[in-house]
Amino acid sequence: MDSRTSHAHTSHAHTHRPGVRSAAGSAGPPAAFDAVVVGGGVIGLVTAWRAAGRGLRTAVVDPSPGGGAAQVAAGMLAAVTELHHGEEALLDLNLTSAARYPRFADELAEAAGTGIGYRACGTLSVALDADDRAQLRELHLLQERCGLDVQWLTGRECRKLEPMLAPGVRGGLRVDGDHQTDPRLLTAALLTACERAGVVFHRGWAREVTVRAGRATGVVLTDGTALAAGQSVLAGGCRSGEPAGLPPEVAVPVRPVKGQVLRLRMPDARPPFLSRTVRAVVRGGHVYLVPRLSGELVIGATSEERGLDTTVTAGGVYELLRDAHELVPGLTELPLTETRAGLRPATPDNAPLLGPTALPGLHLATGHHRNGVLLAPVTGEALAQALVTGELPDYARPFSAQRFAGGRGVAA
Ligand code: GLY
């Protein structure tokens, strides 16, 4: 997709500075938007699509729109199977978004003319030894306390559902409500939907958020292009805090957590190699296998704190294949088609940062950590509402972008 410049004229007073040029690349006032979204991954695109749907003149800034973590992610919609102690508030948001997925998938497919691979296949989460089973039992107790629909199965019952599972499987949790979508199809559909909704794409990165009279007034790109906007949204994943110009009261506490992921090709056979997402705790580590109807089998994922490094390592591939092989021994026969690493944007409480910051005109849509694909429907909706009304919807308020400002470390 080529970058395009806006036809819109500015409605904001603007002082020209050295090294800053207008969106058209010539003298004169810079282009004006109601909203500029910095970051063209799933979160930035869904925000832009929904904003444009609410009638806002919207731009997306990204050197490579549609790239980012979604090109790596497996696309599990794992509200229940990825529940952790202390994350009950996040569970509510995750469940809200999961419930919106079928309608979101239809609406997006209608807008884009292409599907997003949404598959209501459910998930089976199994244990391979006594320690893994104890850990899974703990998770089951937590899920029950949260009133979730989960069924404990014996090893035999697990293998009846998924015959390719290893004979040693000790038991598992059947979660019929945790589904999947294909993040690459999702991204492609969002790009088309954005284009059709009139979103303007600027290839580049935002080097600076401009602030005038105590308000964010847009961004300046690395090539000097200035985009004036009534409101700006930082949605650049783990790089959302990079633009200069942010005042100290705007905290963007995101850090990269690397995930290495493999892609294999399953045979086109009946019964299918796997019919649902299968995951396991193996010696304390997590591995998941996500089978797509296209024949792709996604195996993930490592979880590594190594800064912006996206190197695929022999050790990462080895660990994933070792654990996946213990779970489903037959997969070593399958062609290995891709290895890749992406960066999850993690926050101190593992929950996203949504909506208005302490700087008027500046919003965050980042910090989705393990749940970016799952949270796309509610993020787009919540940010569009915040851009139009200044307020997040009730369900998103515990995830206010301001909850870490002033050094506070817990959700408001
Ligand atoms: N939600 C899967 C992952 O982050 O690896």
XYZ file of C-alpha atoms and ligand atoms in Angstrom:
417
model
C 0.000 0.000 0.000
C 1.372 3.384 -0.960
C 1.275 6.223 1.435
C -1.106 8.926 0.421
C -1.463 12.472 1.513
C -4.601 14.017 2.833
C -6.921 16.120 0.769
C -8.131 17.731 3.961
C -7.114 21.272 4.830
C -5.922 22.280 8.241
C -8.204 23.762 10.823
C -5.430 24.199 13.364
C -3.070 27.131 13.765
C 0.439 25.876 13.067
C 3.890 27.405 13.297
C 6.452 26.028 10.874
C 9.689 24.776 12.368
C 12.964 23.841 10.707
C 12.928 20.252 9.434
C 9.152 20.052 9.520
C 7.181 19.998 6.287
C 3.537 19.636 5.471
C 1.967 16.294 4.607
C 1.929 17.322 0.945
C 5.683 17.854 1.110
C 5.381 21.491 0.104
C 5.017 24.821 1.781
C 1.655 25.611 3.289
C -0.420 24.310 6.116
C -0.133 20.646 7.045
C -2.958 18.202 6.512
C -5.526 18.070 9.261
C -7.243 15.038 10.648
C -9.692 14.471 13.424
C -7.574 11.533 14.552
C -4.090 10.314 13.734
C -3.247 6.779 14.845
C 0.436 5.990 15.295
C 0.850 2.298 14.546
C -0.737 0.184 11.814
C -0.862 -3.226 13.487
C -4.136 -4.864 14.477
C -4.788 -2.425 17.331
C -3.979 0.701 15.314
C -5.990 -0.502 12.322
C -9.071 -1.491 14.302
C -8.945 1.869 16.073
C -8.690 3.707 12.751
C -11.463 1.649 11.143
C -13.849 2.256 14.006
C -12.902 5.944 14.229
C -13.551 6.411 10.512
C -16.853 4.565 10.986
C -17.831 7.243 13.496
C -17.220 9.924 10.878
C -13.726 11.016 11.966
C -11.179 11.964 9.299
C -8.519 9.469 10.273
C -4.883 8.819 9.376
C -2.614 5.900 10.230
C 1.148 6.356 10.517
C 3.269 3.235 10.076
C 6.294 2.359 7.941
C 4.678 -0.948 7.021
C 0.935 -1.021 7.788
C -0.389 -4.477 8.584
C 2.951 -5.683 9.953
C 3.815 -6.132 13.581
C 2.997 -8.810 16.101
C -0.182 -9.952 14.316
C 1.959 -11.397 11.511
C 3.437 -13.748 14.094
C 0.562 -14.336 16.538
C -1.348 -17.618 16.565
C -4.721 -15.897 16.986
C -6.056 -17.820 19.968
C -9.040 -16.134 21.589
C -8.047 -17.604 24.928
C -9.961 -15.657 27.576
C -10.513 -18.752 29.723
C -7.446 -20.918 29.068
C -5.011 -17.996 29.588
C -6.600 -16.850 32.863
C -4.084 -15.959 35.587
C -4.482 -15.288 39.300
C -4.965 -11.572 39.950
C -6.207 -10.901 36.419
C -9.942 -11.237 37.074
C -10.639 -7.671 35.829
C -8.798 -8.447 32.618
C -10.852 -11.643 32.320
C -14.022 -9.532 32.167
C -12.603 -7.438 29.339
C -11.364 -10.548 27.521
C -14.766 -12.237 27.819
C -16.523 -9.073 26.629
C -14.322 -9.031 23.543
C -14.629 -12.785 22.919
C -18.424 -12.439 22.988
C -18.228 -9.703 20.350
C -16.037 -11.750 17.993
C -18.676 -13.488 15.843
C -20.418 -10.199 15.038
C -17.102 -8.370 14.645
C -15.914 -11.062 12.194
C -19.099 -10.730 10.123
C -19.025 -6.944 10.128
C -15.381 -6.816 9.125
C -15.815 -9.456 6.421
C -18.702 -7.397 5.050
C -16.639 -4.195 5.109
C -13.516 -5.757 3.592
C -14.971 -8.425 1.332
C -12.667 -11.052 2.907
C -13.000 -13.256 5.976
C -10.766 -13.301 9.057
C -10.641 -17.066 9.621
C -12.779 -16.957 12.757
C -13.226 -20.564 13.869
C -15.412 -21.595 16.815
C -13.425 -24.753 17.485
C -12.860 -24.638 21.269
C -9.684 -25.525 23.144
C -8.325 -28.508 25.054
C -5.690 -27.732 27.686
C -3.863 -30.862 28.880
C -1.288 -32.028 31.424
C 1.551 -34.436 30.709
C 2.823 -35.270 34.197
C 1.744 -35.037 37.835
C 3.195 -31.518 38.314
C 1.516 -30.238 35.156
C -1.732 -31.816 36.298
C -1.496 -30.075 39.690
C -0.947 -26.756 37.905
C -3.914 -27.397 35.615
C -6.088 -28.327 38.610
C -5.194 -24.944 40.175
C -6.250 -23.183 36.997
C -9.463 -25.188 36.974
C -10.282 -24.057 40.542
C -9.696 -20.440 39.577
C -11.861 -20.845 36.471
C -14.636 -22.369 38.574
C -14.415 -19.533 41.111
C -14.845 -17.137 38.192
C -17.947 -19.044 37.056
C -16.421 -20.126 33.741
C -17.657 -22.985 31.608
C -14.856 -25.560 31.832
C -14.952 -29.341 32.035
C -12.250 -31.575 33.566
C -11.497 -34.645 31.399
C -9.453 -37.785 32.045
C -6.493 -38.548 29.792
C -8.597 -41.136 27.961
C -11.369 -38.600 27.367
C -8.806 -36.096 26.049
C -7.442 -38.624 23.576
C -10.941 -39.532 22.457
C -11.433 -35.901 21.468
C -7.962 -35.558 19.931
C -6.526 -38.969 18.953
C -3.116 -37.491 17.990
C -2.405 -36.616 21.652
C 0.414 -38.515 23.360
C -0.650 -41.633 25.308
C 0.879 -40.117 28.471
C -1.636 -37.247 28.721
C -2.832 -37.214 32.361
C -6.007 -35.187 32.005
C -7.152 -31.865 30.713
C -9.609 -29.016 30.591
C -12.180 -28.822 27.838
C -12.995 -25.170 27.116
C -15.578 -24.990 24.364
C -15.684 -21.170 24.381
C -12.027 -20.360 23.574
C -11.836 -20.085 19.793
C -9.383 -18.756 17.207
C -9.030 -16.389 14.302
C -6.272 -15.935 11.718
C -4.374 -12.726 12.595
C -2.931 -12.384 9.081
C -6.399 -12.500 7.532
C -7.637 -10.169 10.271
C -4.917 -7.638 9.466
C -5.522 -7.856 5.720
C -9.259 -7.333 6.228
C -8.653 -4.366 8.528
C -6.338 -2.753 5.969
C -8.981 -3.043 3.246
C -11.768 -1.914 5.569
C -9.709 1.124 6.572
C -9.008 2.023 2.952
C -12.674 1.653 2.052
C -13.635 3.821 5.025
C -11.318 6.598 3.787
C -8.488 6.180 6.289
C -5.329 7.853 4.963
C -2.046 5.936 5.346
C 1.299 7.648 5.882
C 4.288 5.360 5.587
C 6.820 6.401 8.204
C 7.171 6.575 11.928
C 6.182 9.332 14.316
C 9.287 10.916 15.773
C 7.382 13.431 17.889
C 3.996 14.260 19.333
C 3.421 17.989 18.927
C 2.018 19.848 21.910
C 0.640 23.348 21.871
C -0.955 25.207 24.765
C -1.115 22.028 26.839
C -2.773 19.920 24.123
C -1.518 17.293 21.657
C -1.913 18.724 18.170
C -0.644 15.890 15.983
C 2.630 14.208 15.117
C 5.786 14.824 13.113
C 7.100 11.877 11.086
C 10.755 10.868 10.834
C 10.931 12.472 7.352
C 9.743 15.767 8.817
C 6.146 15.537 7.602
C 3.790 17.195 10.093
C 0.298 15.807 10.527
C -2.044 18.048 12.458
C -4.817 16.210 14.240
C -7.472 17.069 16.766
C -6.594 13.859 18.590
C -3.691 11.444 18.425
C -3.575 7.785 19.417
C -0.338 5.959 20.241
C -0.948 2.387 19.101
C 2.526 1.219 18.202
C 2.677 -1.868 20.408
C 5.809 -2.020 22.530
C 7.181 1.080 20.722
C 4.213 3.280 21.626
C 6.244 5.351 24.096
C 9.034 6.199 21.622
C 7.855 9.502 20.086
C 9.487 12.548 21.648
C 7.440 15.374 23.109
C 5.440 13.411 25.662
C 5.167 15.372 28.911
C 6.210 13.569 32.128
C 2.602 13.061 33.238
C 2.018 10.774 30.242
C 3.330 7.343 31.226
C 3.545 4.643 28.543
C 4.885 1.693 30.556
C 5.127 -0.917 27.795
C 8.005 -3.304 27.286
C 8.591 -5.958 24.613
C 8.098 -9.627 25.477
C 9.403 -11.750 22.632
C 7.446 -14.737 21.364
C 8.906 -17.226 18.902
C 6.327 -19.112 16.838
C 6.520 -21.965 14.317
C 4.237 -22.812 11.421
C 3.808 -26.362 10.106
C 1.566 -27.816 7.407
C -0.953 -30.518 8.322
C -2.102 -33.184 5.866
C -5.482 -32.669 4.233
C -6.980 -35.731 5.925
C -10.155 -36.995 7.594
C -10.304 -37.062 10.545
C -8.223 -33.864 10.813
C -4.786 -33.930 12.418
C -6.191 -31.757 15.239
C -9.734 -30.434 15.397
C -9.338 -27.745 18.073
C -6.628 -25.688 19.738
C -4.549 -27.899 22.014
C -2.313 -26.495 24.701
C -0.314 -27.807 27.599
C 1.899 -26.987 30.483
C 5.108 -28.941 29.859
C 7.628 -28.855 32.737
C 6.133 -25.533 33.799
C 6.360 -23.976 30.324
C 3.422 -23.347 28.023
C 2.998 -24.634 24.496
C -0.005 -24.344 22.202
C -0.971 -25.819 18.839
C -3.516 -23.913 16.773
C -4.861 -25.838 13.743
C -6.405 -23.810 10.947
C -8.879 -25.078 8.366
C -6.317 -23.999 5.724
C -3.980 -26.760 6.966
C -1.645 -24.415 8.802
C -0.625 -25.521 12.300
C 0.761 -22.726 14.476
C 2.947 -23.698 17.422
C 3.780 -21.106 20.067
C 5.248 -19.519 21.918
C 8.317 -18.555 23.864
C 8.118 -15.684 26.326
C 11.417 -13.817 26.550
C 12.448 -10.420 27.891
C 15.182 -9.378 25.454
C 14.319 -5.857 24.403
C 13.511 -5.294 20.732
C 15.261 -8.495 19.575
C 13.215 -10.582 17.107
C 15.865 -13.183 16.287
C 14.605 -16.733 15.885
C 16.990 -18.880 17.904
C 17.899 -22.541 17.710
C 17.042 -22.814 21.413
C 13.594 -21.283 20.935
C 12.747 -23.566 18.023
C 14.134 -26.571 19.898
C 12.046 -25.885 23.029
C 8.847 -25.404 21.079
C 9.355 -28.556 19.003
C 10.436 -30.585 22.053
C 7.341 -29.592 24.054
C 4.967 -29.848 21.097
C 6.373 -33.275 20.259
C 5.729 -34.494 23.808
C 2.158 -33.350 23.399
C 1.511 -34.580 19.833
C 4.345 -36.945 18.777
C 3.130 -37.261 15.169
C 3.854 -33.652 14.356
C 7.526 -34.307 13.677
C 6.412 -35.757 10.331
C 4.883 -32.452 9.234
C 6.672 -29.906 7.018
C 8.025 -26.955 9.000
C 7.114 -23.944 6.859
C 8.000 -20.909 8.931
C 9.759 -19.710 12.074
C 9.251 -16.169 13.295
C 9.397 -13.986 16.398
C 7.221 -11.075 17.437
C 7.032 -8.664 20.352
C 4.113 -8.539 22.780
C 3.591 -5.108 24.350
C 3.467 -5.867 28.078
C 2.462 -3.530 30.908
C 3.146 -3.864 34.659
C -0.283 -5.492 35.217
C -0.491 -7.340 31.862
C -3.584 -5.346 30.880
C -3.971 -2.810 28.064
C -3.717 0.968 28.295
C -6.801 2.469 26.708
C -8.157 5.923 25.985
C -7.360 9.468 27.123
C -4.033 10.289 28.769
C -3.308 13.212 31.097
C -2.440 15.246 27.974
C -5.640 16.465 26.320
C -5.884 15.234 22.731
C -3.616 12.227 23.313
C -4.852 8.638 23.750
C -3.195 5.260 24.168
C -4.234 1.946 22.631
C -1.404 -0.369 23.589
C -0.157 -2.821 26.212
C -2.338 -5.716 25.039
C 0.427 -8.195 25.874
C -0.915 -11.738 25.173
C -4.380 -10.562 24.112
C -4.031 -8.162 21.191
C -6.003 -10.240 18.706
C -8.644 -11.172 21.292
C -9.082 -7.556 22.402
C -9.319 -6.046 18.906
C -13.151 -5.750 18.916
C -13.429 -3.947 22.269
C -10.343 -1.822 21.648
C -11.673 -0.428 18.374
C -15.051 0.240 19.908
C -13.681 1.779 23.140
C -11.159 4.029 21.397
C -13.717 5.238 18.861
C -16.033 6.120 21.721
C -13.230 7.901 23.581
C -12.304 9.850 20.444
C -15.899 10.935 19.863
C -17.099 11.523 23.444
C -13.905 11.869 25.483
C -14.992 8.924 27.678
C -14.273 5.209 27.600
C -17.243 2.838 27.794
C -17.802 1.402 31.306
C -16.240 -1.980 30.517
C -12.955 -0.329 29.483
C -12.590 2.138 32.365
C -10.507 -0.167 34.618
C -7.925 -0.105 31.795
C -7.572 3.666 31.621
C -4.336 4.844 30.027
C -3.842 7.029 33.100
C -3.651 4.291 35.717
C 0.148 4.294 35.889
C 0.578 8.055 35.732
C 2.155 9.435 38.898
C 3.799 6.104 39.683
C 0.613 4.223 40.586
C 1.022 0.556 39.792
C -2.479 -0.858 39.992
C -5.579 -0.540 37.925
C -7.783 2.355 38.976
N -1.711 -15.400 23.636
C -0.660 -16.180 23.185
C 0.672 -15.629 23.353
O 0.829 -14.472 23.691
O 1.628 -16.338 23.158
